[in-house]
Amino acid sequence: MKHLTPPRWADWLLERFVAPHLLEDVQGDLHEVFYKQAEDAGLANARRSFVWAVLNYLNPFFLKRKPEAYSKPTNTTMIRNYFKIAFRNLVRNKTYTAINVSGLALGMTCGILIFMLVKYHLSFDTFHTNSDRIYRFVTEQHRETISYRANVPSPLGKVFRNDYTFGEKVARIATAEDVVLTVKEGSEIRKFKESEGVAFTEPEFFDIFNYPLLKGDRETALLDPNTAILTEKMARKLFGAADPMNKLFRLDNKVDFRVTGVLKDLPITTDRKSEIYVSYNTLKQYNDWLASDDAWGGINSAMQCFVRLRPGVSPDEVEKFLPAYVKKYRPTNKNVHHYKLQPLADIHFNARYGGVITKTNLWVLGCIGLFLIITACVNFINLATAQALKRSKEVGVRKVLGSFRGQLFWQFISETGLITTVAVGLACIASALLLPFINDWFKVQIAVNPLADWQFMLFLPLLTLVVTFFAGSYPGLILADFQPVMALKGKLSQQNIGGFNTRRTLIVGQFAISQVLIMGMIVITNQMRFSTQSDLGFNKDAVVMLPVATESNVLTMKTLKSQFSQIPGVQTVSVCQSAPASNYNVWNTSPNYDNRAEDEAFSVSVKAADEQYIPMFGLKIVAGRNLFPSDTAKEFIVNEMFARKLGLKASDEVIGKALSLNDGNTKGTIVGVIADFHDRSFHEDINAICITTAPDLYASYALKINSATVQPTLAALEKTWSDRHPDQVYDYQFLDEHIANFYATEDLMLKLIQTFAAIAIFIGCLGLYGLVSFMAAQKTKEIGIRKVLGSSMGQILWIFAKEFSRLILIAFVVAAPVAYYAMNAWLKNFIFRVDLGVGIFISAIVGTFLIAFITVGFQSIKAALMNPVKALRSE
Amino acid sequence: MRRSFLGEFEEIVLLVVAACPAEAYGVTIWEDVQQQTGRTITMSAVHATLYRLEEKGFLSSLMGGATAERGGRRKRFFALTNAGVQALNDIQEVRSRLWQAIPPGKFQLIGFKN
């Protein structure tokens, strides 16, 4: 009978698995059946059915143990206790909790937002297949200085494709921006103004870039002239819900297109913003010069050329062949053009070629985010160590009852973890609420979809973990190190906790950075005020700029001008190429003065305008006279800078001299000289200027209006303009707004630095508050004794003031040179700039003092007013 | 007390325990259930049901003395409690009421001999 046993392992499994209070009879029953079967059906069968029966017991019902009367402590019991105690502590010290949570939440909000921003920028154009082999042709123009253009002469792409085999695919794309589209539907005509414009695109473009086509054939969609493909979004905008295929639209009242394909909406993270792609061979109907195969003469900012190189071809190799083109096609020009290849991954980040944001700036942002999180953690450490003394009894009892150092440490970490988790939750809510503003400020479109974003979902727990350990470790170690005897006798004092100097250093660091930011803020504000409010040399207030419609001729402009001037509220009307200060519509050319043999080495900015221009903008004539009204005869007015650049002693010497522009195509006499004015932003020096009548260049009506009746005047202007040009889109801009736009980057910078300064100061103040509570606790006895011996309240307050004045002064000594150096470098961007005066530094330190004293004031006064009996009787 | 309902299998097991002439324990109940229903049932199902019925208060159990034939392990003997008897009676009553409510001749209509 001895060999008649069920499989040992099955028995073992059963014993492991089935709850002890059920095991005996279950096992007994199974064995009984086994023996019975072994006799009836044979051992093998019995063993098989035994195993099968045992396996059937492996379910939760049998696993569940009977609860025991006296529960054994498990791993989770202590942790539950930690959280319970932590929760009670946090609820008891509400101020402390609020300060910690808000500080951490603020720092982490910045951290989260900056993380999202940086990630957003890093994800640009990374979704194309073989994106490491995609390059853009760019041009370096070597003149007095090197200038960088993201464009090449239009024929370059074509000849490169034909001459060399380096490129797997080569695609040219010419973007016409600010266009008007018209869609005719029956008798109804709808107009759309598209600022992102229309891109004339070679079909290979869609081989290089991964923009999938939903409808239409990728191979043939853009082969024929006058064909177009739209994104879904654009198709909905133009044609509503109807099927856009084979629908027609008209571009700038010039060229018609038929829709042959629909693109999937472009991802947000791509630098190609155009949503309308039309066939490249239509370009000659739109802009003959740009489409020409001989247009080697100039570079148009509309034209870009992309290439996907063959595998294994390095860009350096290709660049060696490019200079040959300059020799071949531009034999008469000086060796100005240098064609290069720019990797796709560089396009978003290279400011030289119009990149959106540089990697350096992203790094700076990242560091600021990191810094803000670190300061928040530092505060936490400050406050937590200041609070540690209150916990000494608890630690003492725990140690006496057998807690290890490790357990106490983990207890504190779990407490920190609780605070951090709450803070992270708050930070997430705050980030979600702030995201629209961030999108607005940075002109980005970060979507609120954290769940679909694994990097973000990884970042959050990681942030929580790192912050918990960074903030919780030091206070945790201090708490865990308390001597139980000392702690229970109440003999512990702040001296035993130590680290006071560490905390001082941290505070100094925080304040140094706050002060750098404050100084930066003051300097940028000053410079912005200087740029936008100082006298530019012309009158920019209450000037409205209206566009000259594309089909206008001399007559329409004259009619419209006289119609405008009849509107009450309009004081003067001028028609011109651009305002005195403008970033676009400026024509730079090399002048030929007084029949000198060679063109001058400098370039002159030509501003075409009528005779009303100079009086209307209040430009000061220093010699000669204003232009005569004329449509043909060429008269020039130049500025003093022009005369100076010519090397003349007196500016009136130029009057009556001949001037020839544009290789002799525009000739005339100089009749007047005007005083210099700022024709560009303050980043740039004043250019040599030349004003002349040239109706074919006019692009804007400039109207001086009465500032008391702006709204009715604007309405009347719109009506007059739209009646004259029913198929165009009306648009207006105030000149001072346009000028303010020169400083959009600085404006963003100012907003940013204001925000960061505010946050840094706030966090710094939290830290200061922590330190002063700490000091107040530490000096309780000292203050008591001093008061008993007759100190006045002022003297006691001075104890605190002394400490903080010292810290802020040290911080200032650190901050001032850093701020000076940084702001000096920043101001170098401006030719016309404010001085870095002593005032800036004085106001920064006074401001910091003020804020610091408000912060510490309450705690110090409370400490100073305390009854000395309370402080002293405890011994 | 919250009233516990009996599932079909629970009812069968309970009835088998009630019908058992000798002292009922795991193996005998298991064998009887298979015999009465003609289904193949795993022993674990029977055990689980027995313990659940005990939790619900329809059965009580008592460990017997040490035995020789099953490695010395004791048997757990099950017996009906009052609540168990009550529950079986209730079920029986509901069933017979429903049976009587069936209109005469109804089963003939759908092809059954009543």
PDB file of N, CA and C in Angstrom, chain B residues 30-93:
ATOM      1  N   TRP B  30     -20.504  14.718  -2.256  1.00  0.00           N
ATOM      2  CA  TRP B  30     -20.040  14.848  -3.648  1.00  0.00           C
ATOM      3  C   TRP B  30     -20.592  13.709  -4.498  1.00  0.00           C
ATOM      4  N   GLU B  31     -20.435  12.502  -3.967  1.00  0.00           N
ATOM      5  CA  GLU B  31     -20.907  11.334  -4.716  1.00  0.00           C
ATOM      6  C   GLU B  31     -22.413  11.392  -4.927  1.00  0.00           C
ATOM      7  N   ASP B  32     -23.158  11.742  -3.855  1.00  0.00           N
ATOM      8  CA  ASP B  32     -24.620  11.798  -3.956  1.00  0.00           C
ATOM      9  C   ASP B  32     -25.079  12.836  -4.969  1.00  0.00           C
ATOM     10  N   VAL B  33     -24.428  13.999  -4.911  1.00  0.00           N
ATOM     11  CA  VAL B  33     -24.827  15.070  -5.837  1.00  0.00           C
ATOM     12  C   VAL B  33     -24.657  14.587  -7.274  1.00  0.00           C
ATOM     13  N   GLN B  34     -23.509  13.944  -7.579  1.00  0.00           N
ATOM     14  CA  GLN B  34     -23.266  13.464  -8.936  1.00  0.00           C
ATOM     15  C   GLN B  34     -24.300  12.403  -9.315  1.00  0.00           C
ATOM     16  N   GLN B  35     -24.559  11.572  -8.354  1.00  0.00           N
ATOM     17  CA  GLN B  35     -25.495  10.474  -8.621  1.00  0.00           C
ATOM     18  C   GLN B  35     -26.891  11.015  -8.880  1.00  0.00           C
ATOM     19  N   GLN B  36     -27.338  11.945  -8.027  1.00  0.00           N
ATOM     20  CA  GLN B  36     -28.694  12.460  -8.136  1.00  0.00           C
ATOM     21  C   GLN B  36     -28.895  13.294  -9.392  1.00  0.00           C
ATOM     22  N   THR B  37     -27.901  14.101  -9.741  1.00  0.00           N
ATOM     23  CA  THR B  37     -28.088  15.018 -10.868  1.00  0.00           C
ATOM     24  C   THR B  37     -27.623  14.418 -12.180  1.00  0.00           C
ATOM     25  N   GLY B  38     -26.717  13.458 -12.101  1.00  0.00           N
ATOM     26  CA  GLY B  38     -26.162  12.875 -13.316  1.00  0.00           C
ATOM     27  C   GLY B  38     -25.144  13.771 -13.994  1.00  0.00           C
ATOM     28  N   ARG B  39     -24.714  14.801 -13.288  1.00  0.00           N
ATOM     29  CA  ARG B  39     -23.682  15.667 -13.887  1.00  0.00           C
ATOM     30  C   ARG B  39     -22.328  15.295 -13.316  1.00  0.00           C
ATOM     31  N   THR B  40     -21.274  15.639 -14.033  1.00  0.00           N
ATOM     32  CA  THR B  40     -19.934  15.522 -13.481  1.00  0.00           C
ATOM     33  C   THR B  40     -19.593  16.838 -12.778  1.00  0.00           C
ATOM     34  N   ILE B  41     -19.262  16.697 -11.517  1.00  0.00           N
ATOM     35  CA  ILE B  41     -19.018  17.922 -10.736  1.00  0.00           C
ATOM     36  C   ILE B  41     -17.685  17.779 -10.043  1.00  0.00           C
ATOM     37  N   THR B  42     -16.908  18.855  -9.980  1.00  0.00           N
ATOM     38  CA  THR B  42     -15.624  18.767  -9.288  1.00  0.00           C
ATOM     39  C   THR B  42     -15.878  18.848  -7.796  1.00  0.00           C
ATOM     40  N   MET B  43     -14.956  18.225  -7.077  1.00  0.00           N
ATOM     41  CA  MET B  43     -15.110  18.221  -5.632  1.00  0.00           C
ATOM     42  C   MET B  43     -14.984  19.634  -5.068  1.00  0.00           C
ATOM     43  N   SER B  44     -14.155  20.472  -5.724  1.00  0.00           N
ATOM     44  CA  SER B  44     -13.957  21.813  -5.193  1.00  0.00           C
ATOM     45  C   SER B  44     -15.261  22.603  -5.228  1.00  0.00           C
ATOM     46  N   ALA B  45     -16.086  22.344  -6.257  1.00  0.00           N
ATOM     47  CA  ALA B  45     -17.361  23.058  -6.336  1.00  0.00           C
ATOM     48  C   ALA B  45     -18.236  22.686  -5.149  1.00  0.00           C
ATOM     49  N   VAL B  46     -18.239  21.373  -4.833  1.00  0.00           N
ATOM     50  CA  VAL B  46     -19.051  20.927  -3.712  1.00  0.00           C
ATOM     51  C   VAL B  46     -18.542  21.524  -2.402  1.00  0.00           C
ATOM     52  N   HIS B  47     -17.230  21.481  -2.231  1.00  0.00           N
ATOM     53  CA  HIS B  47     -16.650  22.036  -1.012  1.00  0.00           C
ATOM     54  C   HIS B  47     -16.982  23.507  -0.869  1.00  0.00           C
ATOM     55  N   ALA B  48     -16.758  24.267  -1.973  1.00  0.00           N
ATOM     56  CA  ALA B  48     -17.010  25.711  -1.928  1.00  0.00           C
ATOM     57  C   ALA B  48     -18.456  25.965  -1.534  1.00  0.00           C
ATOM     58  N   THR B  49     -19.372  25.193  -2.139  1.00  0.00           N
ATOM     59  CA  THR B  49     -20.792  25.401  -1.839  1.00  0.00           C
ATOM     60  C   THR B  49     -21.107  25.072  -0.383  1.00  0.00           C
ATOM     61  N   LEU B  50     -20.537  24.001   0.104  1.00  0.00           N
ATOM     62  CA  LEU B  50     -20.781  23.616   1.491  1.00  0.00           C
ATOM     63  C   LEU B  50     -20.343  24.724   2.446  1.00  0.00           C
ATOM     64  N   TYR B  51     -19.124  25.245   2.208  1.00  0.00           N
ATOM     65  CA  TYR B  51     -18.614  26.279   3.110  1.00  0.00           C
ATOM     66  C   TYR B  51     -19.443  27.549   3.002  1.00  0.00           C
ATOM     67  N   ARG B  52     -19.885  27.834   1.767  1.00  0.00           N
ATOM     68  CA  ARG B  52     -20.683  29.047   1.594  1.00  0.00           C
ATOM     69  C   ARG B  52     -22.026  28.912   2.316  1.00  0.00           C
ATOM     70  N   LEU B  53     -22.607  27.713   2.202  1.00  0.00           N
ATOM     71  CA  LEU B  53     -23.886  27.478   2.898  1.00  0.00           C
ATOM     72  C   LEU B  53     -23.699  27.589   4.405  1.00  0.00           C
ATOM     73  N   GLU B  54     -22.538  27.155   4.852  1.00  0.00           N
ATOM     74  CA  GLU B  54     -22.265  27.254   6.275  1.00  0.00           C
ATOM     75  C   GLU B  54     -22.163  28.725   6.692  1.00  0.00           C
ATOM     76  N   GLU B  55     -21.477  29.530   5.819  1.00  0.00           N
ATOM     77  CA  GLU B  55     -21.366  30.967   6.093  1.00  0.00           C
ATOM     78  C   GLU B  55     -22.741  31.607   6.145  1.00  0.00           C
ATOM     79  N   LYS B  56     -23.607  31.157   5.258  1.00  0.00           N
ATOM     80  CA  LYS B  56     -24.950  31.742   5.207  1.00  0.00           C
ATOM     81  C   LYS B  56     -25.827  31.275   6.358  1.00  0.00           C
ATOM     82  N   GLY B  57     -25.363  30.246   7.041  1.00  0.00           N
ATOM     83  CA  GLY B  57     -26.105  29.793   8.194  1.00  0.00           C
ATOM     84  C   GLY B  57     -27.124  28.692   7.903  1.00  0.00           C
ATOM     85  N   PHE B  58     -27.066  28.093   6.727  1.00  0.00           N
ATOM     86  CA  PHE B  58     -28.007  27.024   6.401  1.00  0.00           C
ATOM     87  C   PHE B  58     -27.486  25.656   6.841  1.00  0.00           C
ATOM     88  N   LEU B  59     -26.183  25.583   7.027  1.00  0.00           N
ATOM     89  CA  LEU B  59     -25.577  24.320   7.448  1.00  0.00           C
ATOM     90  C   LEU B  59     -24.737  24.573   8.690  1.00  0.00           C
ATOM     91  N   SER B  60     -24.596  23.534   9.476  1.00  0.00           N
ATOM     92  CA  SER B  60     -23.587  23.615  10.533  1.00  0.00           C
ATOM     93  C   SER B  60     -22.627  22.455  10.321  1.00  0.00           C
ATOM     94  N   SER B  61     -21.416  22.573  10.892  1.00  0.00           N
ATOM     95  CA  SER B  61     -20.476  21.481  10.667  1.00  0.00           C
ATOM     96  C   SER B  61     -19.769  21.142  11.967  1.00  0.00           C
ATOM     97  N   LEU B  62     -19.277  19.950  11.976  1.00  0.00           N
ATOM     98  CA  LEU B  62     -18.608  19.447  13.187  1.00  0.00           C
ATOM     99  C   LEU B  62     -17.480  18.548  12.716  1.00  0.00           C
ATOM    100  N   MET B  63     -16.301  18.687  13.321  1.00  0.00           N
ATOM    101  CA  MET B  63     -15.209  17.819  12.925  1.00  0.00           C
ATOM    102  C   MET B  63     -15.385  16.478  13.642  1.00  0.00           C
ATOM    103  N   GLY B  64     -15.210  15.415  12.864  1.00  0.00           N
ATOM    104  CA  GLY B  64     -15.343  14.079  13.472  1.00  0.00           C
ATOM    105  C   GLY B  64     -14.030  13.635  14.119  1.00  0.00           C
ATOM    106  N   GLY B  65     -13.972  12.358  14.480  1.00  0.00           N
ATOM    107  CA  GLY B  65     -12.761  11.845  15.087  1.00  0.00           C
ATOM    108  C   GLY B  65     -11.708  11.490  14.053  1.00  0.00           C
ATOM    109  N   ALA B  66     -10.503  11.172  14.545  1.00  0.00           N
ATOM    110  CA  ALA B  66      -9.416  10.812  13.643  1.00  0.00           C
ATOM    111  C   ALA B  66      -9.753   9.533  12.882  1.00  0.00           C
ATOM    112  N   THR B  67      -9.325   9.438  11.674  1.00  0.00           N
ATOM    113  CA  THR B  67      -9.643   8.277  10.853  1.00  0.00           C
ATOM    114  C   THR B  67      -8.379   7.611  10.374  1.00  0.00           C
ATOM    115  N   ALA B  68      -8.536   6.341   9.936  1.00  0.00           N
ATOM    116  CA  ALA B  68      -7.355   5.614   9.457  1.00  0.00           C
ATOM    117  C   ALA B  68      -7.209   5.733   7.953  1.00  0.00           C
ATOM    118  N   GLU B  69      -8.326   5.731   7.236  1.00  0.00           N
ATOM    119  CA  GLU B  69      -8.233   5.545   5.779  1.00  0.00           C
ATOM    120  C   GLU B  69      -7.801   6.795   5.018  1.00  0.00           C
ATOM    121  N   ARG B  70      -7.758   7.950   5.665  1.00  0.00           N
ATOM    122  CA  ARG B  70      -7.380   9.148   4.901  1.00  0.00           C
ATOM    123  C   ARG B  70      -6.225   9.874   5.583  1.00  0.00           C
ATOM    124  N   GLY B  71      -5.215   9.114   5.921  1.00  0.00           N
ATOM    125  CA  GLY B  71      -3.992   9.700   6.481  1.00  0.00           C
ATOM    126  C   GLY B  71      -4.261  10.323   7.840  1.00  0.00           C
ATOM    127  N   GLY B  72      -5.256   9.802   8.577  1.00  0.00           N
ATOM    128  CA  GLY B  72      -5.508  10.320   9.913  1.00  0.00           C
ATOM    129  C   GLY B  72      -6.277  11.616   9.947  1.00  0.00           C
ATOM    130  N   ARG B  73      -6.604  12.136   8.790  1.00  0.00           N
ATOM    131  CA  ARG B  73      -7.287  13.444   8.785  1.00  0.00           C
ATOM    132  C   ARG B  73      -8.741  13.271   9.194  1.00  0.00           C
ATOM    133  N   ARG B  74      -9.250  14.291   9.890  1.00  0.00           N
ATOM    134  CA  ARG B  74     -10.624  14.208  10.367  1.00  0.00           C
ATOM    135  C   ARG B  74     -11.602  14.579   9.266  1.00  0.00           C
ATOM    136  N   LYS B  75     -12.843  14.067   9.440  1.00  0.00           N
ATOM    137  CA  LYS B  75     -13.883  14.417   8.492  1.00  0.00           C
ATOM    138  C   LYS B  75     -14.683  15.573   9.056  1.00  0.00           C
ATOM    139  N   ARG B  76     -15.231  16.407   8.123  1.00  0.00           N
ATOM    140  CA  ARG B  76     -16.138  17.464   8.587  1.00  0.00           C
ATOM    141  C   ARG B  76     -17.553  17.037   8.238  1.00  0.00           C
ATOM    142  N   PHE B  77     -18.348  16.833   9.286  1.00  0.00           N
ATOM    143  CA  PHE B  77     -19.727  16.387   9.075  1.00  0.00           C
ATOM    144  C   PHE B  77     -20.638  17.587   9.029  1.00  0.00           C
ATOM    145  N   PHE B  78     -21.534  17.578   8.009  1.00  0.00           N
ATOM    146  CA  PHE B  78     -22.460  18.705   7.845  1.00  0.00           C
ATOM    147  C   PHE B  78     -23.849  18.298   8.268  1.00  0.00           C
ATOM    148  N   ALA B  79     -24.587  19.267   8.846  1.00  0.00           N
ATOM    149  CA  ALA B  79     -25.987  19.021   9.221  1.00  0.00           C
ATOM    150  C   ALA B  79     -26.791  20.278   8.941  1.00  0.00           C
ATOM    151  N   LEU B  80     -28.096  20.078   8.653  1.00  0.00           N
ATOM    152  CA  LEU B  80     -28.946  21.224   8.389  1.00  0.00           C
ATOM    153  C   LEU B  80     -29.207  22.004   9.674  1.00  0.00           C
ATOM    154  N   THR B  81     -29.241  23.292   9.563  1.00  0.00           N
ATOM    155  CA  THR B  81     -29.664  24.123  10.689  1.00  0.00           C
ATOM    156  C   THR B  81     -31.142  24.405  10.525  1.00  0.00           C
ATOM    157  N   ASN B  82     -31.710  25.072  11.509  1.00  0.00           N
ATOM    158  CA  ASN B  82     -33.113  25.451  11.404  1.00  0.00           C
ATOM    159  C   ASN B  82     -33.346  26.338  10.203  1.00  0.00           C
ATOM    160  N   ALA B  83     -32.394  27.282  10.035  1.00  0.00           N
ATOM    161  CA  ALA B  83     -32.527  28.201   8.904  1.00  0.00           C
ATOM    162  C   ALA B  83     -32.514  27.438   7.597  1.00  0.00           C
ATOM    163  N   GLY B  84     -31.686  26.345   7.556  1.00  0.00           N
ATOM    164  CA  GLY B  84     -31.619  25.559   6.330  1.00  0.00           C
ATOM    165  C   GLY B  84     -32.945  24.871   6.056  1.00  0.00           C
ATOM    166  N   VAL B  85     -33.525  24.301   7.092  1.00  0.00           N
ATOM    167  CA  VAL B  85     -34.807  23.635   6.939  1.00  0.00           C
ATOM    168  C   VAL B  85     -35.840  24.632   6.467  1.00  0.00           C
ATOM    169  N   GLN B  86     -35.839  25.782   7.125  1.00  0.00           N
ATOM    170  CA  GLN B  86     -36.780  26.845   6.780  1.00  0.00           C
ATOM    171  C   GLN B  86     -36.651  27.235   5.304  1.00  0.00           C
ATOM    172  N   ALA B  87     -35.390  27.382   4.888  1.00  0.00           N
ATOM    173  CA  ALA B  87     -35.142  27.805   3.512  1.00  0.00           C
ATOM    174  C   ALA B  87     -35.685  26.776   2.535  1.00  0.00           C
ATOM    175  N   LEU B  88     -35.461  25.490   2.836  1.00  0.00           N
ATOM    176  CA  LEU B  88     -35.941  24.444   1.932  1.00  0.00           C
ATOM    177  C   LEU B  88     -37.461  24.434   1.886  1.00  0.00           C
ATOM    178  N   ASN B  89     -38.069  24.629   3.042  1.00  0.00           N
ATOM    179  CA  ASN B  89     -39.524  24.679   3.095  1.00  0.00           C
ATOM    180  C   ASN B  89     -40.069  25.822   2.263  1.00  0.00           C
ATOM    181  N   ASP B  90     -39.420  26.991   2.420  1.00  0.00           N
ATOM    182  CA  ASP B  90     -39.855  28.177   1.673  1.00  0.00           C
ATOM    183  C   ASP B  90     -39.830  27.901   0.184  1.00  0.00           C
ATOM    184  N   ILE B  91     -38.746  27.305  -0.236  1.00  0.00           N
ATOM    185  CA  ILE B  91     -38.599  27.041  -1.667  1.00  0.00           C
ATOM    186  C   ILE B  91     -39.693  26.110  -2.140  1.00  0.00           C
ATOM    187  N   GLN B  92     -39.864  25.068  -1.340  1.00  0.00           N
ATOM    188  CA  GLN B  92     -40.880  24.084  -1.697  1.00  0.00           C
ATOM    189  C   GLN B  92     -42.249  24.735  -1.839  1.00  0.00           C
ATOM    190  N   GLU B  93     -42.553  25.605  -0.894  1.00  0.00           N
ATOM    191  CA  GLU B  93     -43.842  26.272  -0.876  1.00  0.00           C
ATOM    192  C   GLU B  93     -44.024  27.119  -2.129  1.00  0.00           C
TER     193      GLU B  93
END
